[in-house]
């Protein structure tokens, strides 16, 4: 299968990493809208417009499936994208919810949801979890983490201070939904902050599980050809990909 992966910028490479690790596809076309990242502080209408414009980019490629790695796009624009595209479009929110459900049966367990301002404001994760009966939810926008990851800050005192800023009033959760493409890159630090106790839900791993469960897609590609495109500074994005995807 030849698929597209769309993200607002570089963060979606964390999802690509999982797709590569599990050898799911023969070909991946990655498109990052680096000219307009971040989407997280933007309004729903803007995110929807950008997402529909991204579909035009993928028109050039004859893909079989599109994954929107970006949580912010998944929160606001997935239905609109599905309405316009001639191939299936899969977001990361439903897979994240399913992964949480698979790993946490206790409906009273404390769950922390973190993401961009837009993702948290959309309440997509919170509403879906409430519908499933989870009662103990805390949601926090943690937008500064995006800039830190972009700067290559994956540990250290600055990151610790930022976690302290966002988390100091939160009791240790049993699970944390990493509702943003960038957060898997600081997952060790986030788990460490909570004494390595919480289970972390990572969009990339969640989508691999979801594609198998719902689309019957499982490990089979011997090799994956990955092509990276961007709306700005494609060389910069390719350099990040080399670093983030290296092992
Ligand atoms: N890709 C975005 C997300 O997962 C984070 C970066 C941004 O704000 O555009 O929500």
mmCIF file of C-alpha atoms and ligand atoms in Angstrom:
data_model
loop_
_atom_site.group_PDB
_atom_site.id
_atom_site.type_symbol
_atom_site.label_atom_id
_atom_site.label_comp_id
_atom_site.label_asym_id
_atom_site.label_seq_id
_atom_site.Cartn_x
_atom_site.Cartn_y
_atom_site.Cartn_z
ATOM 1 C CA UNK A 1 0.000 0.000 0.000
ATOM 2 C CA UNK A 2 1.017 3.541 -0.666
ATOM 3 C CA UNK A 3 -0.171 5.956 1.985
ATOM 4 C CA UNK A 4 0.053 9.624 2.865
ATOM 5 C CA UNK A 5 0.846 11.010 6.291
ATOM 6 C CA UNK A 6 -0.117 14.605 6.933
ATOM 7 C CA UNK A 7 1.020 16.792 9.793
ATOM 8 C CA UNK A 8 1.285 20.493 10.535
ATOM 9 C CA UNK A 9 5.081 20.125 10.574
ATOM 10 C CA UNK A 10 7.746 17.735 11.792
ATOM 11 C CA UNK A 11 5.890 16.186 14.735
ATOM 12 C CA UNK A 12 4.039 13.625 12.626
ATOM 13 C CA UNK A 13 7.362 11.880 12.104
ATOM 14 C CA UNK A 14 6.738 10.309 15.529
ATOM 15 C CA UNK A 15 3.801 8.508 13.912
ATOM 16 C CA UNK A 16 5.884 7.622 10.841
ATOM 17 C CA UNK A 17 8.433 6.058 13.198
ATOM 18 C CA UNK A 18 5.815 3.611 14.483
ATOM 19 C CA UNK A 19 4.632 2.836 10.933
ATOM 20 C CA UNK A 20 8.234 2.105 9.920
ATOM 21 C CA UNK A 21 8.976 0.049 13.030
ATOM 22 C CA UNK A 22 5.967 -2.154 12.279
ATOM 23 C CA UNK A 23 6.693 -2.427 8.521
ATOM 24 C CA UNK A 24 3.111 -1.635 7.622
ATOM 25 C CA UNK A 25 3.385 0.003 4.211
ATOM 26 C CA UNK A 26 5.442 -0.206 1.035
ATOM 27 C CA UNK A 27 5.413 3.533 0.497
ATOM 28 C CA UNK A 28 4.801 6.575 2.700
ATOM 29 C CA UNK A 29 4.439 10.106 1.365
ATOM 30 C CA UNK A 30 4.882 12.527 4.273
ATOM 31 C CA UNK A 31 3.709 16.105 3.981
ATOM 32 C CA UNK A 32 4.401 18.654 6.717
ATOM 33 C CA UNK A 33 2.854 22.105 6.468
ATOM 34 C CA UNK A 34 5.989 23.692 7.888
ATOM 35 C CA UNK A 35 5.115 27.075 6.384
ATOM 36 C CA UNK A 36 2.125 27.385 8.708
ATOM 37 C CA UNK A 37 3.025 25.310 11.783
ATOM 38 C CA UNK A 38 1.931 25.473 14.605
ATOM 39 C CA UNK A 39 -1.746 24.654 14.141
ATOM 40 C CA UNK A 40 -2.283 24.255 17.887
ATOM 41 C CA UNK A 41 -3.016 27.922 18.687
ATOM 42 C CA UNK A 42 -5.271 28.404 15.624
ATOM 43 C CA UNK A 43 -9.060 28.458 15.288
ATOM 44 C CA UNK A 44 -11.079 25.487 14.059
ATOM 45 C CA UNK A 45 -11.948 27.147 10.738
ATOM 46 C CA UNK A 46 -8.322 27.830 9.946
ATOM 47 C CA UNK A 47 -7.312 24.267 10.806
ATOM 48 C CA UNK A 48 -10.094 22.907 8.574
ATOM 49 C CA UNK A 49 -9.037 25.145 5.677
ATOM 50 C CA UNK A 50 -5.392 24.098 5.977
ATOM 51 C CA UNK A 51 -6.357 20.428 6.214
ATOM 52 C CA UNK A 52 -8.469 20.607 3.054
ATOM 53 C CA UNK A 53 -5.628 22.352 1.251
ATOM 54 C CA UNK A 54 -3.341 19.494 2.261
ATOM 55 C CA UNK A 55 -5.673 17.090 0.443
ATOM 56 C CA UNK A 56 -4.846 18.973 -2.753
ATOM 57 C CA UNK A 57 -1.183 18.190 -2.190
ATOM 58 C CA UNK A 58 -1.950 14.470 -1.961
ATOM 59 C CA UNK A 59 -3.950 14.598 -5.218
ATOM 60 C CA UNK A 60 -0.598 14.326 -7.006
ATOM 61 C CA UNK A 61 0.185 10.930 -5.521
ATOM 62 C CA UNK A 62 -2.553 8.333 -5.968
ATOM 63 C CA UNK A 63 -2.467 7.190 -2.338
ATOM 64 C CA UNK A 64 -4.598 4.347 -0.889
ATOM 65 C CA UNK A 65 -5.054 5.858 2.575
ATOM 66 C CA UNK A 66 -4.248 9.065 4.420
ATOM 67 C CA UNK A 67 -3.255 9.276 8.067
ATOM 68 C CA UNK A 68 -3.532 12.667 9.718
ATOM 69 C CA UNK A 69 -0.850 12.352 12.351
ATOM 70 C CA UNK A 70 -1.660 15.780 13.743
ATOM 71 C CA UNK A 71 -3.957 15.675 16.764
ATOM 72 C CA UNK A 72 -5.157 19.218 16.134
ATOM 73 C CA UNK A 73 -6.240 18.328 12.587
ATOM 74 C CA UNK A 74 -7.752 15.081 13.848
ATOM 75 C CA UNK A 75 -9.719 17.048 16.434
ATOM 76 C CA UNK A 76 -11.264 19.522 13.998
ATOM 77 C CA UNK A 77 -11.042 18.499 10.379
ATOM 78 C CA UNK A 78 -11.326 14.739 10.038
ATOM 79 C CA UNK A 79 -14.992 14.660 8.967
ATOM 80 C CA UNK A 80 -14.437 17.404 6.398
ATOM 81 C CA UNK A 81 -11.393 15.584 5.022
ATOM 82 C CA UNK A 82 -13.264 12.294 4.845
ATOM 83 C CA UNK A 83 -16.065 14.073 2.962
ATOM 84 C CA UNK A 84 -13.649 15.383 0.321
ATOM 85 C CA UNK A 85 -11.114 12.586 -0.146
ATOM 86 C CA UNK A 86 -11.557 9.639 -2.505
ATOM 87 C CA UNK A 87 -9.564 7.346 -0.135
ATOM 88 C CA UNK A 88 -9.990 6.591 3.580
ATOM 89 C CA UNK A 89 -8.721 9.266 5.968
ATOM 90 C CA UNK A 90 -7.763 8.123 9.468
ATOM 91 C CA UNK A 91 -7.067 10.487 12.350
ATOM 92 C CA UNK A 92 -5.287 9.758 15.614
ATOM 93 C CA UNK A 93 -7.983 10.503 18.172
ATOM 94 C CA UNK A 94 -10.146 7.416 17.738
ATOM 95 C CA UNK A 95 -7.068 5.141 17.784
ATOM 96 C CA UNK A 96 -5.858 6.875 20.959
ATOM 97 C CA UNK A 97 -9.210 6.315 22.649
ATOM 98 C CA UNK A 98 -9.234 2.639 21.635
ATOM 99 C CA UNK A 99 -5.674 2.153 22.892
ATOM 100 C CA UNK A 100 -6.649 3.683 26.222
ATOM 101 C CA UNK A 101 -9.692 1.437 26.422
ATOM 102 C CA UNK A 102 -7.529 -1.607 25.695
ATOM 103 C CA UNK A 103 -5.067 -0.759 28.424
ATOM 104 C CA UNK A 104 -7.298 0.645 31.176
ATOM 105 C CA UNK A 105 -10.501 -1.065 32.263
ATOM 106 C CA UNK A 106 -10.939 0.786 35.567
ATOM 107 C CA UNK A 107 -13.384 3.593 34.732
ATOM 108 C CA UNK A 108 -12.501 5.512 37.915
ATOM 109 C CA UNK A 109 -8.781 5.575 37.209
ATOM 110 C CA UNK A 110 -7.335 9.093 36.896
ATOM 111 C CA UNK A 111 -6.507 9.929 33.287
ATOM 112 C CA UNK A 112 -4.554 12.951 32.105
ATOM 113 C CA UNK A 113 -5.030 14.237 28.553
ATOM 114 C CA UNK A 114 -2.439 16.651 27.197
ATOM 115 C CA UNK A 115 -2.343 18.379 23.831
ATOM 116 C CA UNK A 116 -2.294 21.707 22.059
ATOM 117 C CA UNK A 117 -4.680 24.478 23.038
ATOM 118 C CA UNK A 118 -6.925 23.627 20.084
ATOM 119 C CA UNK A 119 -7.009 19.885 20.751
ATOM 120 C CA UNK A 120 -7.874 20.339 24.412
ATOM 121 C CA UNK A 121 -10.451 23.060 23.614
ATOM 122 C CA UNK A 122 -12.134 20.754 21.083
ATOM 123 C CA UNK A 123 -12.853 18.300 23.947
ATOM 124 C CA UNK A 124 -12.698 15.438 21.457
ATOM 125 C CA UNK A 125 -10.733 13.177 23.779
ATOM 126 C CA UNK A 126 -12.677 14.211 26.870
ATOM 127 C CA UNK A 127 -16.106 13.695 25.273
ATOM 128 C CA UNK A 128 -15.215 10.307 23.814
ATOM 129 C CA UNK A 129 -13.803 9.071 27.121
ATOM 130 C CA UNK A 130 -16.811 10.344 29.074
ATOM 131 C CA UNK A 131 -19.116 8.508 26.693
ATOM 132 C CA UNK A 132 -17.203 5.338 27.485
ATOM 133 C CA UNK A 133 -17.784 5.939 31.200
ATOM 134 C CA UNK A 134 -14.360 7.204 32.290
ATOM 135 C CA UNK A 135 -15.068 9.573 35.143
ATOM 136 C CA UNK A 136 -11.775 10.899 36.378
ATOM 137 C CA UNK A 137 -10.402 13.041 33.561
ATOM 138 C CA UNK A 138 -8.026 15.965 33.685
ATOM 139 C CA UNK A 139 -7.182 17.815 30.464
ATOM 140 C CA UNK A 140 -4.338 20.321 30.082
ATOM 141 C CA UNK A 141 -3.087 22.301 27.138
ATOM 142 C CA UNK A 142 0.695 21.972 27.217
ATOM 143 C CA UNK A 143 1.628 23.927 24.103
ATOM 144 C CA UNK A 144 5.100 24.889 25.308
ATOM 145 C CA UNK A 145 6.197 21.276 24.933
ATOM 146 C CA UNK A 146 5.790 21.655 21.156
ATOM 147 C CA UNK A 147 8.363 24.456 20.975
ATOM 148 C CA UNK A 148 10.711 22.595 23.295
ATOM 149 C CA UNK A 149 10.682 19.468 21.163
ATOM 150 C CA UNK A 150 11.162 21.605 18.044
ATOM 151 C CA UNK A 151 14.238 23.043 19.793
ATOM 152 C CA UNK A 152 15.546 19.542 20.515
ATOM 153 C CA UNK A 153 14.970 19.848 24.272
ATOM 154 C CA UNK A 154 14.041 16.323 25.371
ATOM 155 C CA UNK A 155 15.303 16.461 28.967
ATOM 156 C CA UNK A 156 16.874 18.783 31.537
ATOM 157 C CA UNK A 157 15.890 21.585 33.859
ATOM 158 C CA UNK A 158 13.996 23.753 31.362
ATOM 159 C CA UNK A 159 11.734 20.845 30.482
ATOM 160 C CA UNK A 160 11.365 19.949 34.158
ATOM 161 C CA UNK A 161 10.324 23.533 35.002
ATOM 162 C CA UNK A 162 7.771 23.442 32.209
ATOM 163 C CA UNK A 163 6.355 20.146 33.452
ATOM 164 C CA UNK A 164 6.201 21.623 36.929
ATOM 165 C CA UNK A 165 4.291 24.604 35.516
ATOM 166 C CA UNK A 166 1.697 22.375 33.879
ATOM 167 C CA UNK A 167 1.532 19.399 36.235
ATOM 168 C CA UNK A 168 2.272 20.600 39.757
ATOM 169 C CA UNK A 169 -1.349 20.464 40.881
ATOM 170 C CA UNK A 170 -2.081 17.124 39.253
ATOM 171 C CA UNK A 171 -1.961 13.861 41.204
ATOM 172 C CA UNK A 172 -0.181 10.999 39.493
ATOM 173 C CA UNK A 173 -2.503 9.721 36.756
ATOM 174 C CA UNK A 174 -2.830 6.061 35.865
ATOM 175 C CA UNK A 175 -2.712 6.860 32.154
ATOM 176 C CA UNK A 176 -1.665 9.867 30.098
ATOM 177 C CA UNK A 177 -2.895 10.455 26.572
ATOM 178 C CA UNK A 178 -0.087 12.120 24.647
ATOM 179 C CA UNK A 179 -2.531 14.054 22.465
ATOM 180 C CA UNK A 180 0.062 15.752 20.306
ATOM 181 C CA UNK A 181 2.560 14.523 17.737
ATOM 182 C CA UNK A 182 5.520 16.017 19.580
ATOM 183 C CA UNK A 183 4.981 14.526 23.002
ATOM 184 C CA UNK A 184 6.289 10.982 22.326
ATOM 185 C CA UNK A 185 9.722 12.576 22.009
ATOM 186 C CA UNK A 186 9.562 13.652 25.647
ATOM 187 C CA UNK A 187 7.603 10.651 26.895
ATOM 188 C CA UNK A 188 10.450 9.438 29.135
ATOM 189 C CA UNK A 189 10.605 12.811 30.851
ATOM 190 C CA UNK A 190 6.824 12.975 31.293
ATOM 191 C CA UNK A 191 6.631 9.456 32.746
ATOM 192 C CA UNK A 192 9.639 10.218 34.914
ATOM 193 C CA UNK A 193 7.929 13.297 36.324
ATOM 194 C CA UNK A 194 5.187 11.004 37.612
ATOM 195 C CA UNK A 195 7.693 8.439 39.005
ATOM 196 C CA UNK A 196 7.352 6.188 35.944
ATOM 197 C CA UNK A 197 3.894 5.136 37.073
ATOM 198 C CA UNK A 198 1.456 6.124 34.298
ATOM 199 C CA UNK A 199 0.818 4.177 31.116
ATOM 200 C CA UNK A 200 1.355 6.483 28.159
ATOM 201 C CA UNK A 201 -0.857 6.447 25.081
ATOM 202 C CA UNK A 202 1.185 7.300 22.001
ATOM 203 C CA UNK A 203 -0.617 8.167 18.733
ATOM 204 C CA UNK A 204 1.845 6.228 16.558
ATOM 205 C CA UNK A 205 1.573 2.967 18.459
ATOM 206 C CA UNK A 206 -2.177 3.472 18.847
ATOM 207 C CA UNK A 207 -2.685 3.875 15.126
ATOM 208 C CA UNK A 208 -0.699 0.742 14.331
ATOM 209 C CA UNK A 209 -3.016 -1.239 16.638
ATOM 210 C CA UNK A 210 -6.078 0.508 15.194
ATOM 211 C CA UNK A 211 -5.171 -0.140 11.552
ATOM 212 C CA UNK A 212 -4.847 -3.811 12.328
ATOM 213 C CA UNK A 213 -8.123 -3.985 14.283
ATOM 214 C CA UNK A 214 -10.274 -1.899 11.955
ATOM 215 C CA UNK A 215 -8.652 -2.140 8.509
ATOM 216 C CA UNK A 216 -6.944 -5.539 8.790
ATOM 217 C CA UNK A 217 -3.585 -3.909 7.980
ATOM 218 C CA UNK A 218 -0.695 -5.757 9.567
ATOM 219 C CA UNK A 219 3.045 -6.091 9.294
ATOM 220 C CA UNK A 220 4.098 -7.165 5.824
ATOM 221 C CA UNK A 221 6.226 -4.648 3.931
ATOM 222 C CA UNK A 222 9.827 -5.778 3.531
ATOM 223 C CA UNK A 223 10.918 -2.236 2.955
ATOM 224 C CA UNK A 224 9.210 1.126 3.165
ATOM 225 C CA UNK A 225 10.054 3.921 0.777
ATOM 226 C CA UNK A 226 9.626 7.202 2.625
ATOM 227 C CA UNK A 227 9.400 10.517 0.736
ATOM 228 C CA UNK A 228 9.272 13.765 2.673
ATOM 229 C CA UNK A 229 7.670 16.967 1.432
ATOM 230 C CA UNK A 230 7.017 20.277 3.132
ATOM 231 C CA UNK A 231 5.420 23.633 2.397
ATOM 232 C CA UNK A 232 8.596 25.376 3.607
ATOM 233 C CA UNK A 233 12.216 24.418 4.290
ATOM 234 C CA UNK A 234 11.972 20.832 3.131
ATOM 235 C CA UNK A 235 15.702 20.312 3.739
ATOM 236 C CA UNK A 236 15.206 21.262 7.397
ATOM 237 C CA UNK A 237 12.405 18.724 7.714
ATOM 238 C CA UNK A 238 14.459 16.008 6.027
ATOM 239 C CA UNK A 239 17.308 16.709 8.473
ATOM 240 C CA UNK A 240 14.911 16.325 11.429
ATOM 241 C CA UNK A 241 13.629 13.077 9.899
ATOM 242 C CA UNK A 242 17.193 11.726 9.732
ATOM 243 C CA UNK A 243 17.635 12.418 13.446
ATOM 244 C CA UNK A 244 14.233 11.290 14.712
ATOM 245 C CA UNK A 245 13.934 8.169 12.569
ATOM 246 C CA UNK A 246 17.508 6.988 12.899
ATOM 247 C CA UNK A 247 16.958 3.810 14.949
HETATM 248 N N1 LIG B 1 0.986 18.438 15.167
HETATM 249 C C1 LIG B 1 0.341 19.174 16.215
HETATM 250 C C2 LIG B 1 -0.566 18.250 17.021
HETATM 251 O O1 LIG B 1 -0.365 17.060 17.091
HETATM 252 C C3 LIG B 1 1.347 19.870 17.122
HETATM 253 C C4 LIG B 1 2.072 21.014 16.448
HETATM 254 C C5 LIG B 1 1.158 22.144 16.053
HETATM 255 O O2 LIG B 1 0.657 22.881 16.938
HETATM 256 O O3 LIG B 1 0.938 22.290 14.859
HETATM 257 O O4 LIG B 1 -1.531 18.708 17.586
#
